[in-house]
Amino acid sequence: MSRFFAGDSESDSESDIGEPEIQPAAAAATARYILSDDEEEVKRVVRSEKDKRLDDIAECVKVLRNSKKIRDVAKVASDFDNLVKSFVKAKGVVQKLDKTPRVYIRALAELEDFVKELWEDKEGRKKLSKLNAKALSSLRQKLRKYNQAFGADIFEYRQNPDEECESAGSEEEGEEEVVKAKPEPKQKAKAAKLEPGSDDDDDFWDMSDDDSSSSSDEDVPKTMGIEYFLKRHKDDSKPDKRKRKRVTDGPSKKDKAKDSDDWHPVERKNDKKALFKGLEEIKHSDVLEKLAEVTAARGKKGVDRNDLISALQVIYEVAEKEELGAALLIKIGLNIVNTMMDYNTKLATCMKFESWVSCMDYISSLLDRVLANDEILVSTEITEDDENYEDAARPYKVRGSVLMVVERLDDEYTRVLQGTDAHSTDYVERLKQECKVSALIQRTSDYVEKHCPADIFNIRMRCIEHLYYKKTGSSELEELVRSVYAADVPDRIRTRTLLCHVYYMAIHERFYDAREYMLMSHLQESIMHTDVATQILYNRAMAQLGLCAFRHGMIRDAHIALGDMQASGRAKELLAQGLLTQRHNERTPEQEKLEKMRQVPFHLHINLELLECVYLTSSMLLEIPYMAAQPHNLRKRIQSKTFHHQLRLAERQPLVGPPETMREHVVKAAHAMKAGEWKPCRDFIMAIKCWDLFPKVEKVKELISRKIQEETLRTYLFTYSSVYDSISLETLANLFELPRAVVKSVVSKMIINSELLAALDEPTAMVVLHRAEPSRLQSLAMQMADKVNLLLDNNEKIFNARSGDMFWNRQQGQWQHGRPDWGDRRGRRPQQRKRERN
């Protein structure tokens, strides 16, 4: 029989039936390629319900872990819901096991740690999208509630988390043992197949299946039927040759090198011999050639910036040692500073503080050398062909700018402070360098004034920005400001100088001068057309002006200065002291980077709670008397929407307790003032702790207390004037503990301004009230009359537009052109009102 037909199952089955062994080859070959029903069926695996449910849970856990790796919180929340549904479906299996699957407990514990890590990372939480932030909040609450049912199991897992790993390891060992087991020889299976008279059909089929599944690509195929061309099912028990690990007899070369004592790392160095190899005498041209060669590599990809800096430093040392002149040293120093500035290519991050200190030292030595050699001209207008380093007969010229490197150093210093934790000791240590930076800018100003007078106001602006927020240096700042005012400078420099001057006068208690400068400049009309940095400076100046007005007792001026900033609810952003989460639109990463770069350092911050406290207190002193004077007026003039919003929030609270926050203290004080009780009002206001941030705290508190007494007196007269015929000034003075002269002054102003319908009787020192205030019913009737008149006017306008400006004259009984005169509330015609006025 041919080898090609040796292992065919159909031919063997036909021989078992009893047909003769010798058959035509054509018939056997035809039968061999007929597909049976068994060959067309897909291999099916029968699994129990327990295996199905546990596999579903394992698959959900796997998907959940992948979602956590990419930190997609919304996808994690969705996968957690699917995991819970799978566990609910497997509840019957879990009850039979009498134990929750450990893989499920492990997934819950890991998810809890993942959510906790994200929630504690406040900076990372701000960067989340709106969808992920909402999903994180809901997932945290849902997971906390769900894990309460598995608290004991999660605690047990956290006590011994390695048990899962051990069980997984034992399973892998078992699998390795199965792989290492040798399969039975194929010759035995073949002999059993060809043995005549064998009745064990089951053994025969089992053996043939094993042979077909365990056949490898290296073996010579014994069966060349259709099974050879069909796709085989992969058997997990079969070892994969591609995954075999290479077994080495000994340690690798790398390990031998590490273990040997003679191995030492060799660092690449840029020294004089390497840079100037083969040169016995170093000249200017040699140094310039090497300098051009090194600087040409700046900005190229794959170039180590540390090597560039070290090479430039070596060139500087060689030029200094060979005494090649101060001009060449200035040129090399400028290149070193520029290379160090280019070390950090990312705009959103700052230089390392150590690198910044080193850069400042180089700039300081460079400035000393420039100031010591006045004959050397350093300017950006000089071309490379005009540069002169060695010819003493001509003036020395160097292409570059000392002003630009100093400005970049100052900008990097601001970034260093922005990137440092404001509540750490590192911030204090780095803030100490501010004095050195100010001194360096002052020395640069002296140099620029001599050699580059066109740029003098740029560097003076830097000097002003380092002085305006300090309590010292008044004469120096005043001199700089006057020089800017007297010169013809760009609008931006003049505007920023004015704002710095206003800020400075406000913190030095010169309120009237600061207010006059601000009003004369008319910046309120044009500030929106300036750049963002100038707008931030304007907001800072207005905030300090409002605080200064409050310290001087100018309550209305303080309210006006702080009104726009506090009414928007974005004082933190307007002062560039932090970012707020936006509800409707989200910032792009580029916008967020720009916003962070605009933030002012922490030592320039203005206390936001103090600003809000001053604004709410000023609103209380203005609004409460006005509300008492107009109790029934539905069209009240609201001066502070923020203050009224706080009052409405307090009214909605179902449970009113003692005040805790600053806003609650102000609301409680407002309620006490409205009732005419000035002592509780004063106590609530004085309990606020942020008043201690003011200089001369006792004076400010005394001023606030006096204002509260006066405004509560006005509120008392507005509220209870209808129940008095007359009241003594002495009684009012004793009731509010004010001097009699102050009470008389307050009452007189109210009478003059027509706020109080009363008369002051001098001999008896009595306030005689006229009781001309309308009652509530009368006020409502007057309001109704006003609304009816308004409705009538609107109807007349609509009718005139449709009928061609005609109306029905009731007295004459005919239609007339024009607008009718219905008279006023008392029915008086225009002629009658004119006669009464005359």
mmCIF file with all atom_site columns, C-alpha atoms in Angstrom, residues 173-243:
data_model
loop_
_atom_site.group_PDB
_atom_site.id
_atom_site.type_symbol
_atom_site.label_atom_id
_atom_site.label_alt_id
_atom_site.label_comp_id
_atom_site.label_asym_id
_atom_site.label_entity_id
_atom_site.label_seq_id
_atom_site.pdbx_PDB_ins_code
_atom_site.Cartn_x
_atom_site.Cartn_y
_atom_site.Cartn_z
_atom_site.occupancy
_atom_site.B_iso_or_equiv
_atom_site.pdbx_formal_charge
_atom_site.auth_seq_id
_atom_site.auth_comp_id
_atom_site.auth_asym_id
_atom_site.auth_atom_id
_atom_site.pdbx_PDB_model_num
ATOM 1  C CA . GLU A 1 173 ? 4.335   25.605 37.786 1.00 0.00 ? 173 GLU A CA 1
ATOM 2  C CA . GLY A 1 174 ? 1.618   23.069 37.062 1.00 0.00 ? 174 GLY A CA 1
ATOM 3  C CA . GLU A 1 175 ? 1.439   24.223 33.491 1.00 0.00 ? 175 GLU A CA 1
ATOM 4  C CA . GLU A 1 176 ? 5.196   23.891 33.128 1.00 0.00 ? 176 GLU A CA 1
ATOM 5  C CA . GLU A 1 177 ? 4.999   20.327 34.363 1.00 0.00 ? 177 GLU A CA 1
ATOM 6  C CA . VAL A 1 178 ? 2.391   19.544 31.741 1.00 0.00 ? 178 VAL A CA 1
ATOM 7  C CA . VAL A 1 179 ? 4.597   21.073 29.074 1.00 0.00 ? 179 VAL A CA 1
ATOM 8  C CA . LYS A 1 180 ? 7.640   19.152 30.188 1.00 0.00 ? 180 LYS A CA 1
ATOM 9  C CA . ALA A 1 181 ? 5.802   15.797 30.089 1.00 0.00 ? 181 ALA A CA 1
ATOM 10 C CA . LYS A 1 182 ? 6.971   13.770 27.061 1.00 0.00 ? 182 LYS A CA 1
ATOM 11 C CA . PRO A 1 183 ? 4.277   12.608 24.635 1.00 0.00 ? 183 PRO A CA 1
ATOM 12 C CA . GLU A 1 184 ? 4.004   8.907  23.870 1.00 0.00 ? 184 GLU A CA 1
ATOM 13 C CA . PRO A 1 185 ? 5.819   7.678  20.780 1.00 0.00 ? 185 PRO A CA 1
ATOM 14 C CA . LYS A 1 186 ? 3.878   7.750  17.563 1.00 0.00 ? 186 LYS A CA 1
ATOM 15 C CA . GLN A 1 187 ? 5.029   4.258  16.673 1.00 0.00 ? 187 GLN A CA 1
ATOM 16 C CA . LYS A 1 188 ? 2.841   2.793  19.438 1.00 0.00 ? 188 LYS A CA 1
ATOM 17 C CA . ALA A 1 189 ? -0.180  4.644  18.164 1.00 0.00 ? 189 ALA A CA 1
ATOM 18 C CA . LYS A 1 190 ? 0.535   3.455  14.640 1.00 0.00 ? 190 LYS A CA 1
ATOM 19 C CA . ALA A 1 191 ? 0.947   -0.138 15.753 1.00 0.00 ? 191 ALA A CA 1
ATOM 20 C CA . ALA A 1 192 ? -2.339  -0.015 17.603 1.00 0.00 ? 192 ALA A CA 1
ATOM 21 C CA . LYS A 1 193 ? -3.959  1.332  14.480 1.00 0.00 ? 193 LYS A CA 1
ATOM 22 C CA . LEU A 1 194 ? -2.566  -1.365 12.163 1.00 0.00 ? 194 LEU A CA 1
ATOM 23 C CA . GLU A 1 195 ? -3.072  -4.234 14.571 1.00 0.00 ? 195 GLU A CA 1
ATOM 24 C CA . PRO A 1 196 ? -5.567  -6.653 12.986 1.00 0.00 ? 196 PRO A CA 1
ATOM 25 C CA . GLY A 1 197 ? -8.643  -7.660 14.908 1.00 0.00 ? 197 GLY A CA 1
ATOM 26 C CA . SER A 1 198 ? -8.606  -4.648 17.240 1.00 0.00 ? 198 SER A CA 1
ATOM 27 C CA . ASP A 1 199 ? -12.112 -3.938 18.481 1.00 0.00 ? 199 ASP A CA 1
ATOM 28 C CA . ASP A 1 200 ? -11.250 -0.888 20.684 1.00 0.00 ? 200 ASP A CA 1
ATOM 29 C CA . ASP A 1 201 ? -12.596 1.860  18.415 1.00 0.00 ? 201 ASP A CA 1
ATOM 30 C CA . ASP A 1 202 ? -12.613 4.478  21.130 1.00 0.00 ? 202 ASP A CA 1
ATOM 31 C CA . ASP A 1 203 ? -8.941  4.046  21.902 1.00 0.00 ? 203 ASP A CA 1
ATOM 32 C CA . PHE A 1 204 ? -8.190  4.197  18.232 1.00 0.00 ? 204 PHE A CA 1
ATOM 33 C CA . TRP A 1 205 ? -10.005 7.529  17.719 1.00 0.00 ? 205 TRP A CA 1
ATOM 34 C CA . ASP A 1 206 ? -8.533  9.042  20.867 1.00 0.00 ? 206 ASP A CA 1
ATOM 35 C CA . MET A 1 207 ? -5.054  8.151  19.802 1.00 0.00 ? 207 MET A CA 1
ATOM 36 C CA . SER A 1 208 ? -5.547  9.529  16.310 1.00 0.00 ? 208 SER A CA 1
ATOM 37 C CA . ASP A 1 209 ? -6.802  12.810 17.703 1.00 0.00 ? 209 ASP A CA 1
ATOM 38 C CA . ASP A 1 210 ? -3.789  13.111 19.994 1.00 0.00 ? 210 ASP A CA 1
ATOM 39 C CA . ASP A 1 211 ? -1.455  12.411 17.090 1.00 0.00 ? 211 ASP A CA 1
ATOM 40 C CA . SER A 1 212 ? -3.067  15.022 14.884 1.00 0.00 ? 212 SER A CA 1
ATOM 41 C CA . SER A 1 213 ? -2.986  17.665 17.613 1.00 0.00 ? 213 SER A CA 1
ATOM 42 C CA . SER A 1 214 ? 0.563   16.976 18.778 1.00 0.00 ? 214 SER A CA 1
ATOM 43 C CA . SER A 1 215 ? 2.198   16.801 15.363 1.00 0.00 ? 215 SER A CA 1
ATOM 44 C CA . SER A 1 216 ? 4.879   19.428 14.861 1.00 0.00 ? 216 SER A CA 1
ATOM 45 C CA . ASP A 1 217 ? 6.107   21.210 11.774 1.00 0.00 ? 217 ASP A CA 1
ATOM 46 C CA . GLU A 1 218 ? 9.473   19.460 11.916 1.00 0.00 ? 218 GLU A CA 1
ATOM 47 C CA . ASP A 1 219 ? 8.011   15.924 11.651 1.00 0.00 ? 219 ASP A CA 1
ATOM 48 C CA . VAL A 1 220 ? 7.524   14.399 8.235  1.00 0.00 ? 220 VAL A CA 1
ATOM 49 C CA . PRO A 1 221 ? 3.764   14.212 7.629  1.00 0.00 ? 221 PRO A CA 1
ATOM 50 C CA . LYS A 1 222 ? 2.503   10.632 7.651  1.00 0.00 ? 222 LYS A CA 1
ATOM 51 C CA . THR A 1 223 ? -0.968  11.622 6.476  1.00 0.00 ? 223 THR A CA 1
ATOM 52 C CA . MET A 1 224 ? -1.305  13.559 3.282  1.00 0.00 ? 224 MET A CA 1
ATOM 53 C CA . GLY A 1 225 ? -5.112  13.698 3.240  1.00 0.00 ? 225 GLY A CA 1
ATOM 54 C CA . ILE A 1 226 ? -7.293  16.784 3.471  1.00 0.00 ? 226 ILE A CA 1
ATOM 55 C CA . GLU A 1 227 ? -6.515  17.113 7.174  1.00 0.00 ? 227 GLU A CA 1
ATOM 56 C CA . TYR A 1 228 ? -3.009  18.240 6.250  1.00 0.00 ? 228 TYR A CA 1
ATOM 57 C CA . PHE A 1 229 ? -4.374  21.323 4.452  1.00 0.00 ? 229 PHE A CA 1
ATOM 58 C CA . LEU A 1 230 ? -6.912  22.309 7.132  1.00 0.00 ? 230 LEU A CA 1
ATOM 59 C CA . LYS A 1 231 ? -6.201  24.872 9.875  1.00 0.00 ? 231 LYS A CA 1
ATOM 60 C CA . ARG A 1 232 ? -5.166  23.214 13.121 1.00 0.00 ? 232 ARG A CA 1
ATOM 61 C CA . HIS A 1 233 ? -6.438  24.197 16.581 1.00 0.00 ? 233 HIS A CA 1
ATOM 62 C CA . LYS A 1 234 ? -3.735  25.563 18.826 1.00 0.00 ? 234 LYS A CA 1
ATOM 63 C CA . ASP A 1 235 ? -3.069  23.441 21.876 1.00 0.00 ? 235 ASP A CA 1
ATOM 64 C CA . ASP A 1 236 ? -1.994  25.355 24.977 1.00 0.00 ? 236 ASP A CA 1
ATOM 65 C CA . SER A 1 237 ? -0.240  22.291 26.360 1.00 0.00 ? 237 SER A CA 1
ATOM 66 C CA . LYS A 1 238 ? 2.156   22.318 23.420 1.00 0.00 ? 238 LYS A CA 1
ATOM 67 C CA . PRO A 1 239 ? 5.340   24.213 24.199 1.00 0.00 ? 239 PRO A CA 1
ATOM 68 C CA . ASP A 1 240 ? 5.993   27.230 22.015 1.00 0.00 ? 240 ASP A CA 1
ATOM 69 C CA . LYS A 1 241 ? 9.483   27.215 20.623 1.00 0.00 ? 241 LYS A CA 1
ATOM 70 C CA . ARG A 1 242 ? 9.450   30.953 20.092 1.00 0.00 ? 242 ARG A CA 1
ATOM 71 C CA . LYS A 1 243 ? 8.962   31.543 23.811 1.00 0.00 ? 243 LYS A CA 1
#
